[in-house]
Amino acid sequence: MSDPKLTAVGHDEVGAGGVTGTHDEEAGARQNSLWSDAWRQLRRNVLFWIGAVLGLLFVGMALLPAVFARGVDPRSCNLSNSNAKPSAEHWFGFDQQGCDYLANVVYGARNSLIIGLLAVIVILVLGVLVGAISGFYGGVTDSILSRIADIFYALPLILGALVVLRSGILGRGVVAVAIALALFGWMTAMRLVRSQVIAIKSSDYVAAARAMGASDARILVRHILPNAVAPVLVYATITIGILIAAEATLTFLGVGLQPPAISWGLQIDTGQSLLRTAPHAVLFPSLILTLTVMAFVLMGDALRDALDPKQRS
Amino acid sequence: MGRYIARRLLLTIPVMLGASFLIFALVYALPGDPIRALGGDRPLAPAVVAQLTEEFNLNDPLWLQYVKYVGDLLQGDFGTDFRGREVLDTITQRMPVTVRLALVAIAFEIVIGIVAGVMAGIRKNGFFDNVVLVSTTLIVSIPILVLAFIAQFTFGLQLGLFPIAGVNDGWYSFLLPGLVLAAGSLAYVARLTRTSIAENMRADYVRTARAKGLPRRDVIVRHTLRNSLIPVVTFIGADIGTLMGGAIVTETVFNLPGIGRAVFDAVRAQEGAVVVGIVTLLVFVFIFFNLVVDVLYAVLDPRIRYE
C-alpha cells in the first residue's frame, strides 16, 4: 500500500490507512520520527490504553496503598471475621486471620512492583553490558559469553531461581528474589542487544565515526546502542509482567518472600487449602496479579506493534 | 549435515557441563551440614558422620567433588540421596508421570493451537481472528499458578468434571494439568500459526493452486498449512524443554508425582544429589530437543542448508 512512514505520521484524526498527513515534513519531525510515529500509533490502540490504565492502577496501589485500601490497616484483624465472604463494607471479604482482604491484596502490590522493576533493571544492565561486549568484539570473547548465556538459558527460570534462593547465598527478602530472577533471566536481553550490535557495527556511519578517531566505548554508546533501544524496551515491558508472575510463583513455592511480608504469592499459598470453603481467598490476589501481568503484556504488545513499521498498512 | 550435527554436539558439551556445575556449586556450597541434619534431634555418632562424609566426598574441594560426580555420571551412576536411595531409581520412577503430562500438553498445543491459528489466519482481521488475538493475550497474561487454580476451581470443584489432584484416573487425570501446562505455549502456537498462514495465503504457489481450480480445503490443508507449519513444529520441539520448567508448578499444584515435583521436593529438602541429577537430565532434554529442532528445520525446509 502507501509508504508506511507517511501513513503513520498522519494526524490521528485521519483514520488508519489515510495518507493525508500534513505535519510530516515539519522541521524536527524527522529527528525522532521512530518515537513520534510510535506514539501516534500507540494513541490509537485501545489495548494499549487498557494496559496503561491497569498499569497506573497497579503503580498507584504500590505507591499509595492506604488510598486504595480505603484507609483500612491490613494488619488490624479480628479473628471472629475469619474467612468471611465479601460484602458491601469489605469488598474482598476477610482472610483466615480475619484481616480485611482488600487492604492485604492492595498492600501486596508494592513488593511485586519493587521486585519486578529491580529485576528488570538488573536484567537490562547485565543484558546490555554482556550483549554489547559480545557483539562488538566478536571472536573468542563472543564465543565464551554466548556459551555462558547458553548455560543459563538451559535452566528454566523458576528452577534456577528456586535453587539459588533455597541455597541462601543471596539471603532472603525482596532484593534476593529480584536478583535471583535476574540471574536466570538476562539471556534474552543479551541476545537481543548482541544481534543488534552485530547488525549495526559494520554500517558506514560506524566506520565514519571510527575514521574520525572515536573510541570503542564512544562508538558503542553513541552510535550502536541507541539503535537497540526499541526492541529492548518492548522486551523489558513484557518482562516486568513475567517477573511479577515469577515472584508470586516463587513465593507460593515457599522460597520467595516470607511472612510477615505481604505478598500475593503468600496469599495464594494460604488460600490454596481453603479453595473449597473460601474461594475468595485465592480469587482476589490471583485476579489482581493477573491484571497486573496483563497490564505489562498489553503495553508491551502495543509498543511492539507501534515500533515495527513493517506491520503498518 | 553430518558435520553440522557433530559440531553442534561438541558445542553441547560445555553447556551441559556448565549448567550442571552451576547447579552443583549452588547446591553444595550450602552452609549447614546435611549429614548432621539427617540425624534430626539425635546427634549421630562421630564415626557415622565421618563415614558418610567420606562416602559423599564432602571433604573434597568443590571442583574435585564435581569431577568425581561427572565421572560417576558418565558410567550411568547418578549417586544416591542421603537416605541411600539411588537417584536413578527416583528418576525412572517419576519420569513416566512427567512424560505423560508433557505428551498431553503437546497434544493440546497441536490440536487447539494449530486449529485456532489456521482459522484465524485464513481470514485475517475477521471476527474469529480477533477472538483468537484477544483470547491469546488473555491467556499469556494469566500466570500458570493462577490458571491452575482457575481450572481446579471451575472444572474440578464447581463442575466436578475432572479430578484436581493425583494420578488415580489414568490419562484422564492428566487432562486438566496438561491443559494448564500447555496454555501459554498454546497461545503462542496459535499466534505463530496465524501469522504464518496469513503470510503464506498471499504466496505465489497458493495463488497457483487456486488458479488450477483446487477446492479451498485442499489449498489450505495441502499447500498453505504444510508450509506454514515449519516454524510451528520447531517451536513445539523447542518448547518441550520449557514445559519441564512449568511442570514444577503444575505438578506441585495438581499433586502429580513427576520429575518437577521431585526436584522441587529435593530442593526444599536440600537433597543435593537428586537436585543435580534431575537438573542435569532436564538440561539434557532441553539441549537435545533444541538440536533436533535445528536439524528438523533443514529437513522440512530444503532452502535451509547448514555448512
mmCIF file with all atom_site columns, C-alpha atoms in Angstrom, chain A residues 5 11 29 35 45 47 58 82 125 130 153 157 197 201 220-222 227 232 236 241 249 263 278 295 309:
data_model
loop_
_atom_site.group_PDB
_atom_site.id
_atom_site.type_symbol
_atom_site.label_atom_id
_atom_site.label_alt_id
_atom_site.label_comp_id
_atom_site.label_asym_id
_atom_site.label_entity_id
_atom_site.label_seq_id
_atom_site.pdbx_PDB_ins_code
_atom_site.Cartn_x
_atom_site.Cartn_y
_atom_site.Cartn_z
_atom_site.occupancy
_atom_site.B_iso_or_equiv
_atom_site.pdbx_formal_charge
_atom_site.auth_seq_id
_atom_site.auth_comp_id
_atom_site.auth_asym_id
_atom_site.auth_atom_id
_atom_site.pdbx_PDB_model_num
ATOM 1  C CA . LYS A 1 5   ? 6.183   6.283   7.106  1.00 0.00 ? 5   LYS A CA 1
ATOM 2  C CA . HIS A 1 11  ? -2.513  13.102  12.130 1.00 0.00 ? 11  HIS A CA 1
ATOM 3  C CA . ALA A 1 29  ? 9.754   15.824  12.955 1.00 0.00 ? 29  ALA A CA 1
ATOM 4  C CA . TRP A 1 35  ? 9.308   7.601   18.539 1.00 0.00 ? 35  TRP A CA 1
ATOM 5  C CA . ASN A 1 45  ? -4.525  1.419   20.206 1.00 0.00 ? 45  ASN A CA 1
ATOM 6  C CA . LEU A 1 47  ? -5.408  -2.382  24.088 1.00 0.00 ? 47  LEU A CA 1
ATOM 7  C CA . PHE A 1 58  ? -1.139  -1.039  39.970 1.00 0.00 ? 58  PHE A CA 1
ATOM 8  C CA . SER A 1 82  ? -12.098 -15.294 59.769 1.00 0.00 ? 82  SER A CA 1
ATOM 9  C CA . VAL A 1 125 ? 22.259  -3.768  32.842 1.00 0.00 ? 125 VAL A CA 1
ATOM 10 C CA . VAL A 1 130 ? 27.278  -8.560  28.076 1.00 0.00 ? 130 VAL A CA 1
ATOM 11 C CA . TYR A 1 153 ? 19.352  -20.399 29.088 1.00 0.00 ? 153 TYR A CA 1
ATOM 12 C CA . LEU A 1 157 ? 13.806  -19.514 35.212 1.00 0.00 ? 157 LEU A CA 1
ATOM 13 C CA . VAL A 1 197 ? 25.156  -4.655  17.702 1.00 0.00 ? 197 VAL A CA 1
ATOM 14 C CA . LYS A 1 201 ? 28.634  -2.375  13.695 1.00 0.00 ? 201 LYS A CA 1
ATOM 15 C CA . LEU A 1 220 ? 29.094  1.709   21.304 1.00 0.00 ? 220 LEU A CA 1
ATOM 16 C CA . VAL A 1 221 ? 27.328  4.244   23.447 1.00 0.00 ? 221 VAL A CA 1
ATOM 17 C CA . ARG A 1 222 ? 26.676  6.977   20.879 1.00 0.00 ? 222 ARG A CA 1
ATOM 18 C CA . ASN A 1 227 ? 19.557  1.511   17.781 1.00 0.00 ? 227 ASN A CA 1
ATOM 19 C CA . VAL A 1 232 ? 14.918  -3.900  24.352 1.00 0.00 ? 232 VAL A CA 1
ATOM 20 C CA . ALA A 1 236 ? 11.593  -5.086  29.140 1.00 0.00 ? 236 ALA A CA 1
ATOM 21 C CA . GLY A 1 241 ? 4.905   -8.711  33.934 1.00 0.00 ? 241 GLY A CA 1
ATOM 22 C CA . THR A 1 249 ? 5.193   -18.340 41.947 1.00 0.00 ? 249 THR A CA 1
ATOM 23 C CA . SER A 1 263 ? 2.654   -10.760 49.038 1.00 0.00 ? 263 SER A CA 1
ATOM 24 C CA . ALA A 1 278 ? -13.397 -19.719 50.970 1.00 0.00 ? 278 ALA A CA 1
ATOM 25 C CA . ALA A 1 295 ? -1.072  -4.542  32.028 1.00 0.00 ? 295 ALA A CA 1
ATOM 26 C CA . PRO A 1 309 ? 6.989   -0.072  10.800 1.00 0.00 ? 309 PRO A CA 1
#
